[in-house]
Amino acid sequence: MTNIPDLQRQLRDTLEGRGITDPRVLDAIEETRRDRFVPESLQDAAYEDDALPIGAGQTISQPYIVALMTQELQLDGSQTVLEIGTGSGYQTAILARLARHVVTIERIESLSAVARRVLAELGVANVEYLIGDGTLGNPERGPYDRVIVTASAPAVPEPLYTQLKLGGRIVAPVGDDSSQDLVILEKTLSGRKLTPLCGCRFVKLIGQAGWAATE
């Protein structure tokens, strides 16, 4: 693999060129070793702006989408973030750099275990790992300042909105097999405010308030 700092800088430049402007997000992307979160056979592709398979039918998201979703969370270091879908742990690592505390839920125990090990090796200490149905969130640890969902459901799961603080925001992909949109859902004094961001493509969010496992 080419010199990793050079690859990290090139990835930052790519994201800036695609419109990512938050310097804290760009710093977090540049300083996080994405190669640690992909299978060994895909190491050479770790710093390309592409989604990659990580096993169990799941993927590590494209860096641009990770950066865009993180940027739209508008993190200032004071928030507690609920992440639905730990996956590889890459998005978790980015969040951990930018938030006070991260609660991350993964339904596939083997993925959670690998992510937890990698993040521990990288010295990440402000993340709490849970196994279960992410569509239901975790009310015991809420309410949350921000919620990020890394798999697509027909709509933003209602339990996640319920667990969101007033003034908070959820960034999530919604849609079906043929068409998905990345959206921001804000909880305001006057009610829900939904803002579409862009088209996207995610694996399905499986759970009681998402897609059934048989679909």
Short mmCIF file of C-alpha atoms in Angstrom, two decimals:
data_model
loop_
_atom_site.label_atom_id
_atom_site.label_comp_id
_atom_site.label_asym_id
_atom_site.label_seq_id
_atom_site.Cartn_x
_atom_site.Cartn_y
_atom_site.Cartn_z
CA MET A 1 0.00 0.00 0.00
CA THR A 2 1.18 3.52 -0.84
CA ASN A 3 2.20 5.73 2.06
CA ILE A 4 -0.93 5.88 4.23
CA PRO A 5 -0.68 9.57 5.24
CA ASP A 6 -0.54 10.44 1.54
CA LEU A 7 -3.64 8.33 0.87
CA GLN A 8 -5.45 9.95 3.79
CA ARG A 9 -4.60 13.41 2.47
CA GLN A 10 -5.74 12.45 -1.02
CA LEU A 11 -9.05 11.23 0.38
CA ARG A 12 -9.50 14.54 2.21
CA ASP A 13 -8.82 16.41 -1.02
CA THR A 14 -11.39 14.23 -2.83
CA LEU A 15 -14.04 14.99 -0.23
CA GLU A 16 -13.31 18.71 -0.29
CA GLY A 17 -13.68 18.57 -4.05
CA ARG A 18 -17.11 16.98 -3.62
CA GLY A 19 -18.34 19.76 -1.35
CA ILE A 20 -17.51 18.65 2.20
CA THR A 21 -16.65 21.89 4.00
CA ASP A 22 -16.63 21.18 7.76
CA PRO A 23 -12.94 21.23 8.75
CA ARG A 24 -13.56 19.06 11.83
CA VAL A 25 -15.18 16.37 9.69
CA LEU A 26 -12.36 16.57 7.14
CA ASP A 27 -9.77 16.33 9.92
CA ALA A 28 -11.52 13.29 11.40
CA ILE A 29 -11.62 11.55 8.02
CA GLU A 30 -7.97 12.33 7.31
CA GLU A 31 -6.81 11.16 10.75
CA THR A 32 -8.79 7.89 10.82
CA ARG A 33 -7.16 4.76 9.38
CA ARG A 34 -9.87 3.45 7.04
CA ASP A 35 -7.64 0.51 6.12
CA ARG A 36 -8.14 -0.81 9.66
CA PHE A 37 -11.87 -1.27 8.96
CA VAL A 38 -11.82 -3.20 5.69
CA PRO A 39 -11.00 -6.87 5.01
CA GLU A 40 -7.35 -7.64 4.30
CA SER A 41 -8.18 -8.59 0.72
CA LEU A 42 -9.50 -5.07 0.08
CA GLN A 43 -6.69 -3.10 1.73
CA ASP A 44 -5.55 -1.59 -1.55
CA ALA A 45 -9.00 -0.05 -2.04
CA ALA A 46 -9.34 1.30 1.52
CA TYR A 47 -8.81 4.95 0.60
CA GLU A 48 -10.87 5.01 -2.58
CA ASP A 49 -14.19 6.85 -2.40
CA ASP A 50 -16.22 3.66 -2.66
CA ALA A 51 -18.33 1.42 -0.44
CA LEU A 52 -16.73 -1.99 0.21
CA PRO A 53 -18.09 -5.33 1.46
CA ILE A 54 -17.19 -6.28 5.05
CA GLY A 55 -18.96 -9.64 5.30
CA ALA A 56 -22.35 -10.75 6.65
CA GLY A 57 -24.01 -8.98 3.72
CA GLN A 58 -22.92 -5.57 5.01
CA THR A 59 -20.70 -2.79 3.69
CA ILE A 60 -18.42 -0.02 4.88
CA SER A 61 -19.99 3.14 3.49
CA GLN A 62 -18.41 5.33 0.84
CA PRO A 63 -16.23 7.99 2.52
CA TYR A 64 -18.21 10.79 0.86
CA ILE A 65 -21.46 9.51 2.38
CA VAL A 66 -19.79 9.08 5.79
CA ALA A 67 -18.50 12.65 5.58
CA LEU A 68 -21.80 14.09 4.34
CA MET A 69 -23.89 12.36 7.02
CA THR A 70 -21.43 13.39 9.72
CA GLN A 71 -21.33 16.97 8.49
CA GLU A 72 -25.13 17.18 8.54
CA LEU A 73 -25.20 16.03 12.17
CA GLN A 74 -23.57 19.38 13.03
CA LEU A 75 -21.46 18.05 15.89
CA ASP A 76 -19.57 20.43 18.16
CA GLY A 77 -18.12 17.97 20.65
CA SER A 78 -20.84 18.28 23.28
CA GLN A 79 -23.42 15.83 21.96
CA THR A 80 -24.39 12.25 22.66
CA VAL A 81 -24.98 10.42 19.38
CA LEU A 82 -26.99 7.25 18.78
CA GLU A 83 -25.62 5.28 15.83
CA ILE A 84 -27.83 2.60 14.29
CA GLY A 85 -25.64 0.01 12.56
CA THR A 86 -22.10 -0.26 13.90
CA GLY A 87 -20.99 -2.29 10.88
CA SER A 88 -17.24 -2.03 10.39
CA GLY A 89 -16.92 0.65 13.07
CA TYR A 90 -15.53 3.23 10.63
CA GLN A 91 -18.44 5.66 10.96
CA THR A 92 -18.31 5.04 14.72
CA ALA A 93 -14.66 6.07 14.80
CA ILE A 94 -15.43 9.32 12.98
CA LEU A 95 -18.31 10.09 15.35
CA ALA A 96 -16.16 9.35 18.39
CA ARG A 97 -13.70 12.07 17.32
CA LEU A 98 -16.45 14.66 17.02
CA ALA A 99 -19.00 13.83 19.76
CA ARG A 100 -18.84 13.61 23.53
CA HIS A 101 -20.30 10.09 23.65
CA VAL A 102 -21.49 7.55 21.07
CA VAL A 103 -23.98 4.75 21.67
CA THR A 104 -23.84 2.33 18.75
CA ILE A 105 -26.22 -0.58 18.10
CA GLU A 106 -25.51 -3.54 15.78
CA ARG A 107 -27.75 -6.56 15.26
CA ILE A 108 -24.92 -8.81 13.98
CA GLU A 109 -22.80 -9.72 16.98
CA SER A 110 -19.72 -10.78 15.00
CA LEU A 111 -19.48 -7.38 13.29
CA SER A 112 -19.86 -5.54 16.59
CA ALA A 113 -17.09 -7.63 18.15
CA VAL A 114 -14.62 -6.86 15.35
CA ALA A 115 -15.48 -3.16 15.37
CA ARG A 116 -15.07 -3.01 19.14
CA ARG A 117 -11.65 -4.64 18.93
CA VAL A 118 -10.40 -2.32 16.19
CA LEU A 119 -11.67 0.80 17.94
CA ALA A 120 -10.06 -0.31 21.20
CA GLU A 121 -6.76 -0.82 19.39
CA LEU A 122 -7.08 2.73 18.03
CA GLY A 123 -7.60 4.08 21.54
CA VAL A 124 -11.27 5.05 21.14
CA ALA A 125 -12.83 5.14 24.61
CA ASN A 126 -16.06 7.17 24.35
CA VAL A 127 -18.19 4.54 22.61
CA GLU A 128 -20.76 2.18 24.14
CA TYR A 129 -21.51 -0.96 22.10
CA LEU A 130 -24.93 -2.65 22.13
CA ILE A 131 -26.30 -5.71 20.33
CA GLY A 132 -29.93 -5.68 19.27
CA ASP A 133 -32.67 -4.24 17.09
CA GLY A 134 -31.40 -0.81 16.14
CA THR A 135 -34.79 0.27 14.78
CA LEU A 136 -35.99 0.42 18.37
CA GLY A 137 -33.05 2.53 19.56
CA ASN A 138 -32.20 2.39 23.25
CA PRO A 139 -34.44 4.58 25.40
CA GLU A 140 -32.55 3.73 28.60
CA ARG A 141 -29.53 5.70 27.35
CA GLY A 142 -31.52 8.50 25.73
CA PRO A 143 -32.64 11.02 24.93
CA TYR A 144 -30.03 11.70 22.27
CA ASP A 145 -28.79 14.94 20.74
CA ARG A 146 -28.24 13.28 17.37
CA VAL A 147 -29.10 10.00 15.65
CA ILE A 148 -27.40 8.55 12.58
CA VAL A 149 -28.80 5.54 10.73
CA THR A 150 -26.45 3.62 8.44
CA ALA A 151 -29.00 1.36 6.72
CA SER A 152 -32.18 2.19 4.84
CA ALA A 153 -35.75 1.84 6.11
CA PRO A 154 -39.08 2.73 4.45
CA ALA A 155 -39.23 5.74 6.81
CA VAL A 156 -37.24 7.02 9.78
CA PRO A 157 -38.14 4.55 12.58
CA GLU A 158 -40.54 6.21 15.01
CA PRO A 159 -38.71 5.00 18.15
CA LEU A 160 -35.61 6.91 17.04
CA TYR A 161 -37.56 10.14 16.68
CA THR A 162 -39.16 9.59 20.08
CA GLN A 163 -35.72 9.22 21.67
CA LEU A 164 -34.41 12.42 20.04
CA LYS A 165 -34.06 15.57 22.14
CA LEU A 166 -35.95 18.70 21.17
CA GLY A 167 -33.66 20.58 18.81
CA GLY A 168 -31.98 17.35 17.76
CA ARG A 169 -31.61 15.87 14.31
CA ILE A 170 -31.55 12.46 12.67
CA VAL A 171 -29.62 11.75 9.47
CA ALA A 172 -30.87 8.61 7.75
CA PRO A 173 -31.46 6.97 4.36
CA VAL A 174 -35.10 6.17 3.58
CA GLY A 175 -36.74 4.43 0.65
CA ASP A 176 -37.09 1.04 -1.00
CA ASP A 177 -34.97 -1.26 -3.17
CA SER A 178 -35.24 0.98 -6.22
CA SER A 179 -35.00 4.48 -4.75
CA GLN A 180 -33.50 5.86 -1.55
CA ASP A 181 -32.91 9.38 -0.27
CA LEU A 182 -30.65 10.63 2.47
CA VAL A 183 -32.71 12.90 4.73
CA ILE A 184 -32.41 15.10 7.81
CA LEU A 185 -35.28 14.87 10.29
CA GLU A 186 -35.28 17.60 12.93
CA LYS A 187 -37.38 17.78 16.11
CA THR A 188 -38.45 21.41 16.46
CA LEU A 189 -40.88 23.32 18.66
CA SER A 190 -43.31 23.39 15.74
CA GLY A 191 -42.92 19.67 14.98
CA ARG A 192 -41.01 17.61 12.45
CA LYS A 193 -38.88 19.20 9.77
CA LEU A 194 -37.76 16.85 6.99
CA THR A 195 -35.03 17.94 4.56
CA PRO A 196 -33.89 15.72 1.67
CA LEU A 197 -30.16 15.73 0.91
CA CYS A 198 -29.45 13.44 -2.03
CA GLY A 199 -30.07 10.05 -3.53
CA CYS A 200 -28.15 7.16 -1.98
CA ARG A 201 -27.85 3.38 -1.76
CA PHE A 202 -27.70 1.47 1.53
CA VAL A 203 -28.33 -2.07 2.72
CA LYS A 204 -31.70 -2.63 4.39
CA LEU A 205 -32.30 -1.73 8.02
CA ILE A 206 -33.66 -4.94 9.50
CA GLY A 207 -35.86 -4.74 12.58
CA GLN A 208 -39.29 -4.25 14.08
CA ALA A 209 -39.53 -0.64 12.88
CA GLY A 210 -37.65 -1.28 9.63
CA TRP A 211 -37.63 -4.18 7.14
CA ALA A 212 -38.51 -7.72 8.12
CA ALA A 213 -35.56 -10.13 8.07
CA THR A 214 -37.27 -12.33 5.45
CA GLU A 215 -37.53 -9.51 2.91
#
